[in-house]
GROMACS .gro file of C-alpha atoms in nm:
model
  255
    1MET     CA    1  16.085   3.378   6.161
    2LYS     CA    2  15.839   3.530   6.392
    3LYS     CA    3  15.963   3.871   6.294
    4SER     CA    4  15.907   3.765   5.930
    5LEU     CA    5  15.564   3.679   5.993
    6TYR     CA    6  15.490   3.997   6.165
    7SER     CA    7  15.637   4.186   5.867
    8PHE     CA    8  15.425   3.977   5.623
    9PHE     CA    9  15.095   4.042   5.800
   10LYS     CA   10  15.184   4.404   5.838
   11ILE     CA   11  15.231   4.441   5.448
   12PHE     CA   12  14.945   4.208   5.371
   13ILE     CA   13  14.698   4.437   5.547
   14LEU     CA   14  14.772   4.680   5.275
   15LEU     CA   15  14.653   4.437   5.012
   16VAL     CA   16  14.331   4.410   5.197
   17LEU     CA   17  14.290   4.780   5.218
   18PHE     CA   18  14.337   4.792   4.845
   19PHE     CA   19  14.037   4.586   4.744
   20CYS     CA   20  13.798   4.504   5.026
   21ALA     CA   21  13.617   4.814   4.872
   22GLY     CA   22  14.150   3.899   7.055
   23CYS     CA   23  13.859   4.144   6.963
   24CYS     CA   24  13.888   4.486   6.820
   25SER     CA   25  13.665   4.661   7.077
   26VAL     CA   26  13.672   5.046   7.060
   27ASP     CA   27  13.475   5.287   7.255
   28GLU     CA   28  13.284   5.443   6.970
   29ASP     CA   29  12.933   5.580   6.951
   30LEU     CA   30  12.794   5.338   6.694
   31THR     CA   31  12.443   5.361   6.575
   32ALA     CA   32  12.221   5.146   6.353
   33SER     CA   33  12.293   5.147   5.986
   34ASP     CA   34  12.033   5.257   5.726
   35ILE     CA   35  12.185   5.021   5.475
   36SER     CA   36  12.270   4.644   5.461
   37VAL     CA   37  12.603   4.492   5.420
   38GLU     CA   38  12.507   4.370   5.078
   39THR     CA   39  12.427   4.720   4.959
   40LEU     CA   40  12.733   4.875   5.108
   41GLU     CA   41  12.962   4.609   4.936
   42ALA     CA   42  12.781   4.699   4.596
   43GLU     CA   43  12.849   5.073   4.646
   44MET     CA   44  13.213   5.013   4.742
   45SER     CA   45  13.270   4.800   4.436
   46ALA     CA   46  13.114   5.048   4.208
   47ARG     CA   47  13.327   5.327   4.337
   48VAL     CA   48  13.662   5.131   4.342
   49ASP     CA   49  13.608   4.947   4.020
   50PRO     CA   50  13.350   5.160   3.815
   51GLN     CA   51  13.423   4.998   3.476
   52GLY     CA   52  13.489   4.646   3.589
   53ALA     CA   53  13.860   4.654   3.507
   54TYR     CA   54  13.984   4.479   3.834
   55ARG     CA   55  13.682   4.233   3.849
   56ASN     CA   56  13.747   4.113   3.495
   57SER     CA   57  14.132   4.100   3.546
   58LYS     CA   58  14.328   3.780   3.612
   59GLY     CA   59  14.575   3.936   3.838
   60PHE     CA   60  14.773   4.242   3.932
   61GLU     CA   61  15.105   4.374   4.063
   62PHE     CA   62  15.195   4.681   4.258
   63ARG     CA   63  15.499   4.841   4.427
   64GLN     CA   64  15.498   5.046   4.743
   65VAL     CA   65  15.761   5.244   4.925
   66VAL     CA   66  15.748   5.181   5.298
   67LYS     CA   67  15.900   5.450   5.526
   68ILE     CA   68  15.950   5.410   5.905
   69PRO     CA   69  16.017   5.747   6.060
   70GLN     CA   70  16.323   5.756   6.292
   71PHE     CA   71  16.387   6.015   6.575
   72LEU     CA   72  16.693   6.210   6.498
   73ASP     CA   73  16.780   6.001   6.192
   74ASP     CA   74  16.682   5.929   5.838
   75ASP     CA   75  16.357   5.732   5.774
   76MET     CA   76  16.407   5.364   5.729
   77GLU     CA   77  16.307   5.277   5.373
   78SER     CA   78  16.217   4.961   5.176
   79VAL     CA   79  16.018   4.869   4.876
   80VAL     CA   80  15.751   4.597   4.887
   81GLU     CA   81  15.630   4.434   4.554
   82THR     CA   82  15.319   4.226   4.540
   83LYS     CA   83  15.212   4.001   4.266
   84MET     CA   84  14.891   3.801   4.259
   85VAL     CA   85  14.698   3.573   4.021
   86MET     CA   86  14.342   3.517   4.099
   87PRO     CA   87  14.221   3.360   4.322
   88ASP     CA   88  14.485   3.293   4.569
   89LYS     CA   89  14.831   3.273   4.418
   90PHE     CA   90  15.068   3.555   4.548
   91ARG     CA   91  15.421   3.662   4.598
   92ILE     CA   92  15.528   3.950   4.814
   93THR     CA   93  15.891   4.059   4.794
   94THR     CA   94  16.064   4.311   5.030
   95LEU     CA   95  16.357   4.486   4.882
   96LYS     CA   96  16.635   4.680   5.027
   97ASP     CA   97  16.852   4.879   4.798
   98ASN     CA   98  16.689   4.684   4.505
   99GLU     CA   99  16.794   4.342   4.658
  100PRO     CA  100  16.530   4.103   4.767
  101MET     CA  101  16.546   4.037   5.156
  102GLN     CA  102  16.228   3.840   5.207
  103ILE     CA  103  15.982   3.653   4.980
  104ILE     CA  104  15.646   3.520   5.089
  105CYS     CA  105  15.457   3.323   4.843
  106SER     CA  106  15.179   3.079   4.788
  107ASN     CA  107  15.073   2.867   4.487
  108GLY     CA  108  14.722   2.839   4.637
  109ASN     CA  109  14.786   2.500   4.815
  110ARG     CA  110  15.109   2.572   4.997
  111GLY     CA  111  15.294   2.870   5.130
  112TRP     CA  112  15.661   2.969   5.215
  113VAL     CA  113  15.851   3.246   5.377
  114ALA     CA  114  16.209   3.279   5.246
  115ASP     CA  115  16.474   3.480   5.408
  116ARG     CA  116  16.745   3.556   5.154
  117SER     CA  117  17.005   3.699   5.409
  118GLY     CA  118  17.001   3.374   5.612
  119LYS     CA  119  16.919   3.155   5.305
  120ALA     CA  120  16.650   2.999   5.500
  121ILE     CA  121  16.303   2.878   5.371
  122LYS     CA  122  16.014   2.791   5.603
  123MET     CA  123  15.686   2.635   5.486
  124LEU     CA  124  15.365   2.767   5.617
  125ASP     CA  125  15.089   2.526   5.699
  126GLY     CA  126  14.781   2.483   5.912
  127ASP     CA  127  14.644   2.810   6.058
  128LYS     CA  128  14.911   3.031   5.922
  129LEU     CA  129  14.853   2.922   5.576
  130GLN     CA  130  14.477   2.954   5.614
  131GLN     CA  131  14.511   3.309   5.757
  132LEU     CA  132  14.710   3.405   5.433
  133LEU     CA  133  14.472   3.236   5.193
  134THR     CA  134  14.171   3.423   5.376
  135PHE     CA  135  14.347   3.761   5.319
  136SER     CA  136  14.432   3.684   4.954
  137LYS     CA  137  14.064   3.616   4.895
  138LEU     CA  138  13.985   3.964   5.026
  139GLY     CA  139  14.209   4.086   4.743
  140THR     CA  140  14.012   3.912   4.466
  141PRO     CA  141  13.672   3.988   4.282
  142ALA     CA  142  13.535   3.670   4.444
  143GLY     CA  143  13.612   3.804   4.781
  144GLY     CA  144  13.378   3.986   5.019
  145TYR     CA  145  13.324   4.055   5.379
  146ARG     CA  146  13.026   3.813   5.392
  147ARG     CA  147  13.211   3.529   5.204
  148ILE     CA  148  13.519   3.565   5.420
  149PHE     CA  149  13.432   3.641   5.779
  150ALA     CA  150  13.217   3.428   6.014
  151LYS     CA  151  13.032   3.730   6.144
  152VAL     CA  152  12.976   4.070   5.992
  153GLU     CA  153  12.787   4.350   6.145
  154ILE     CA  154  12.721   4.708   6.001
  155PHE     CA  155  12.673   5.023   6.188
  156ARG     CA  156  12.683   5.408   6.133
  157LEU     CA  157  12.936   5.635   6.291
  158SER     CA  158  12.945   6.021   6.321
  159ASP     CA  159  13.259   6.168   6.462
  160ASP     CA  160  13.521   6.456   6.406
  161ASP     CA  161  13.637   6.292   6.092
  162GLY     CA  162  13.309   6.256   5.926
  163GLU     CA  163  13.012   6.019   5.858
  164PHE     CA  164  13.107   5.650   5.821
  165TYR     CA  165  12.959   5.310   5.778
  166VAL     CA  166  13.149   5.065   6.004
  167LEU     CA  167  13.180   4.698   5.950
  168ASP     CA  168  13.269   4.485   6.240
  169CYS     CA  169  13.413   4.150   6.108
  170THR     CA  170  13.519   3.860   6.315
  171GLY     CA  171  13.717   3.551   6.155
  172LYS     CA  172  13.678   3.203   6.239
  173ASN     CA  173  14.000   3.212   6.434
  174GLY     CA  174  13.867   3.501   6.660
  175SER     CA  175  14.068   3.774   6.485
  176SER     CA  176  13.870   4.079   6.446
  177PHE     CA  177  13.862   4.382   6.204
  178ARG     CA  178  13.685   4.719   6.186
  179PHE     CA  179  13.647   4.883   5.858
  180TYR     CA  180  13.546   5.245   5.828
  181VAL     CA  181  13.382   5.339   5.489
  182ASP     CA  182  13.313   5.694   5.405
  183ALA     CA  183  12.928   5.737   5.396
  184ASP     CA  184  12.946   6.007   5.111
  185ASP     CA  185  13.196   5.836   4.851
  186PHE     CA  186  13.184   5.493   4.974
  187LEU     CA  187  13.564   5.467   4.975
  188LEU     CA  188  13.746   5.270   5.262
  189ARG     CA  189  13.917   5.517   5.487
  190ARG     CA  190  14.047   5.335   5.783
  191MET     CA  191  14.091   4.975   5.924
  192LYS     CA  192  14.163   4.871   6.268
  193GLY     CA  193  14.226   4.518   6.395
  194ARG     CA  194  14.371   4.267   6.624
  195MET     CA  195  14.500   3.916   6.502
  196LYS     CA  196  14.710   3.631   6.645
  197VAL     CA  197  15.054   3.589   6.478
  198GLY     CA  198  15.220   3.283   6.612
  199SER     CA  199  15.227   3.326   6.982
  200GLY     CA  200  15.192   3.704   6.974
  201THR     CA  201  14.926   3.952   6.883
  202LEU     CA  202  14.932   4.207   6.592
  203GLU     CA  203  14.728   4.519   6.653
  204TYR     CA  204  14.705   4.794   6.387
  205ASP     CA  205  14.535   5.107   6.275
  206SER     CA  206  14.560   5.205   5.909
  207ARG     CA  207  14.432   5.529   5.767
  208ILE     CA  208  14.421   5.591   5.382
  209LYS     CA  209  14.532   5.943   5.322
  210SER     CA  210  14.468   5.967   4.955
  211TYR     CA  211  14.340   5.769   4.660
  212GLY     CA  212  14.460   5.774   4.291
  213LEU     CA  213  14.301   5.629   3.969
  214TYR     CA  214  14.524   5.360   3.822
  215ASN     CA  215  14.416   5.148   3.511
  216GLY     CA  216  14.065   5.257   3.581
  217VAL     CA  217  14.078   5.133   3.959
  218MET     CA  218  14.069   5.358   4.263
  219ILE     CA  219  14.364   5.247   4.472
  220PRO     CA  220  14.499   5.396   4.803
  221LYS     CA  221  14.799   5.608   4.712
  222VAL     CA  222  14.931   5.700   5.071
  223THR     CA  223  14.837   5.499   5.378
  224GLU     CA  224  14.952   5.565   5.743
  225THR     CA  225  14.973   5.255   5.958
  226VAL     CA  226  15.049   5.217   6.327
  227GLN     CA  227  15.135   4.855   6.398
  228ASN     CA  228  15.201   4.744   6.755
  229GLY     CA  229  15.304   5.123   6.828
  230GLN     CA  230  15.529   5.165   6.522
  231LYS     CA  231  15.425   5.413   6.263
  232GLN     CA  232  15.475   5.351   5.891
  233ILE     CA  233  15.401   5.563   5.585
  234ILE     CA  234  15.324   5.363   5.261
  235GLU     CA  235  15.308   5.520   4.921
  236LEU     CA  236  15.209   5.335   4.594
  237ILE     CA  237  15.461   5.380   4.310
  238LYS     CA  238  15.342   5.129   4.059
  239TYR     CA  239  15.006   4.936   3.975
  240GLU     CA  240  14.945   4.717   3.692
  241LEU     CA  241  14.655   4.481   3.600
  242ASN     CA  242  14.729   4.141   3.422
  243PRO     CA  243  15.113   4.150   3.452
  244PRO     CA  244  15.307   3.872   3.283
  245VAL     CA  245  15.363   3.581   3.538
  246SER     CA  246  15.519   3.248   3.557
  247GLU     CA  247  15.422   2.950   3.786
  248THR     CA  248  15.768   2.976   3.937
  249ASP     CA  249  15.668   3.328   4.073
  250PHE     CA  250  15.463   3.155   4.336
  251LEU     CA  251  15.718   2.901   4.445
  252PRO     CA  252  16.012   2.964   4.689
  253PRO     CA  253  16.349   3.061   4.557
  254VAL     CA  254  16.637   2.825   4.519
  255PHE     CA  255  16.939   2.932   4.719
   0.00000   0.00000   0.00000
């Protein structure tokens, strides 16, 4: 089950990267920002969701192909399908050869991890559930750095990749995140972080390689992530606002 939780947070990070348009200490030459966090959030929202299609939606669904490069072998490949209803109901299904292998879901009050291969279901509660619900709020119109994190600081960074606004965010549980926002187009380009998962630590570095316009919303199309040393390439293949849903979508399966 620990492996399942790592897989979940690894995929859920992508959900955060979509919409939020141990400490994570990095040796970077950060300087004072010329704008506030509030201004940056407003600019990001205007660029990602210029017509308010996402902000006015009740939910969304997207599918991604996740590839893990292998040395001297074919890439490992799976499909991840995410469905969410505002503000905190979600279902994330990992499929292999079109067969669901793992389902992680929450009805807003309770959460579950279901392993179909082992026909096992584990209820999530306490800190684990609160972590999931915190991430889910980042993926909603009501979300936002200042509403979600205990501490948010903004800086400016100039490096070989360009000019960025950098948000240092610390959660109530001590997990930390660093978001890099392009200073020209106000699109999120990178996210680094460290968080506790069970008795272990998850470290990751995600870079958004390209964006696409889907249903009026600017969405990361290709993302490269290094998680605890393992590289993944994630490509969006479907995105839909206000998909049909059922309450049973957010409950664990019956084996």
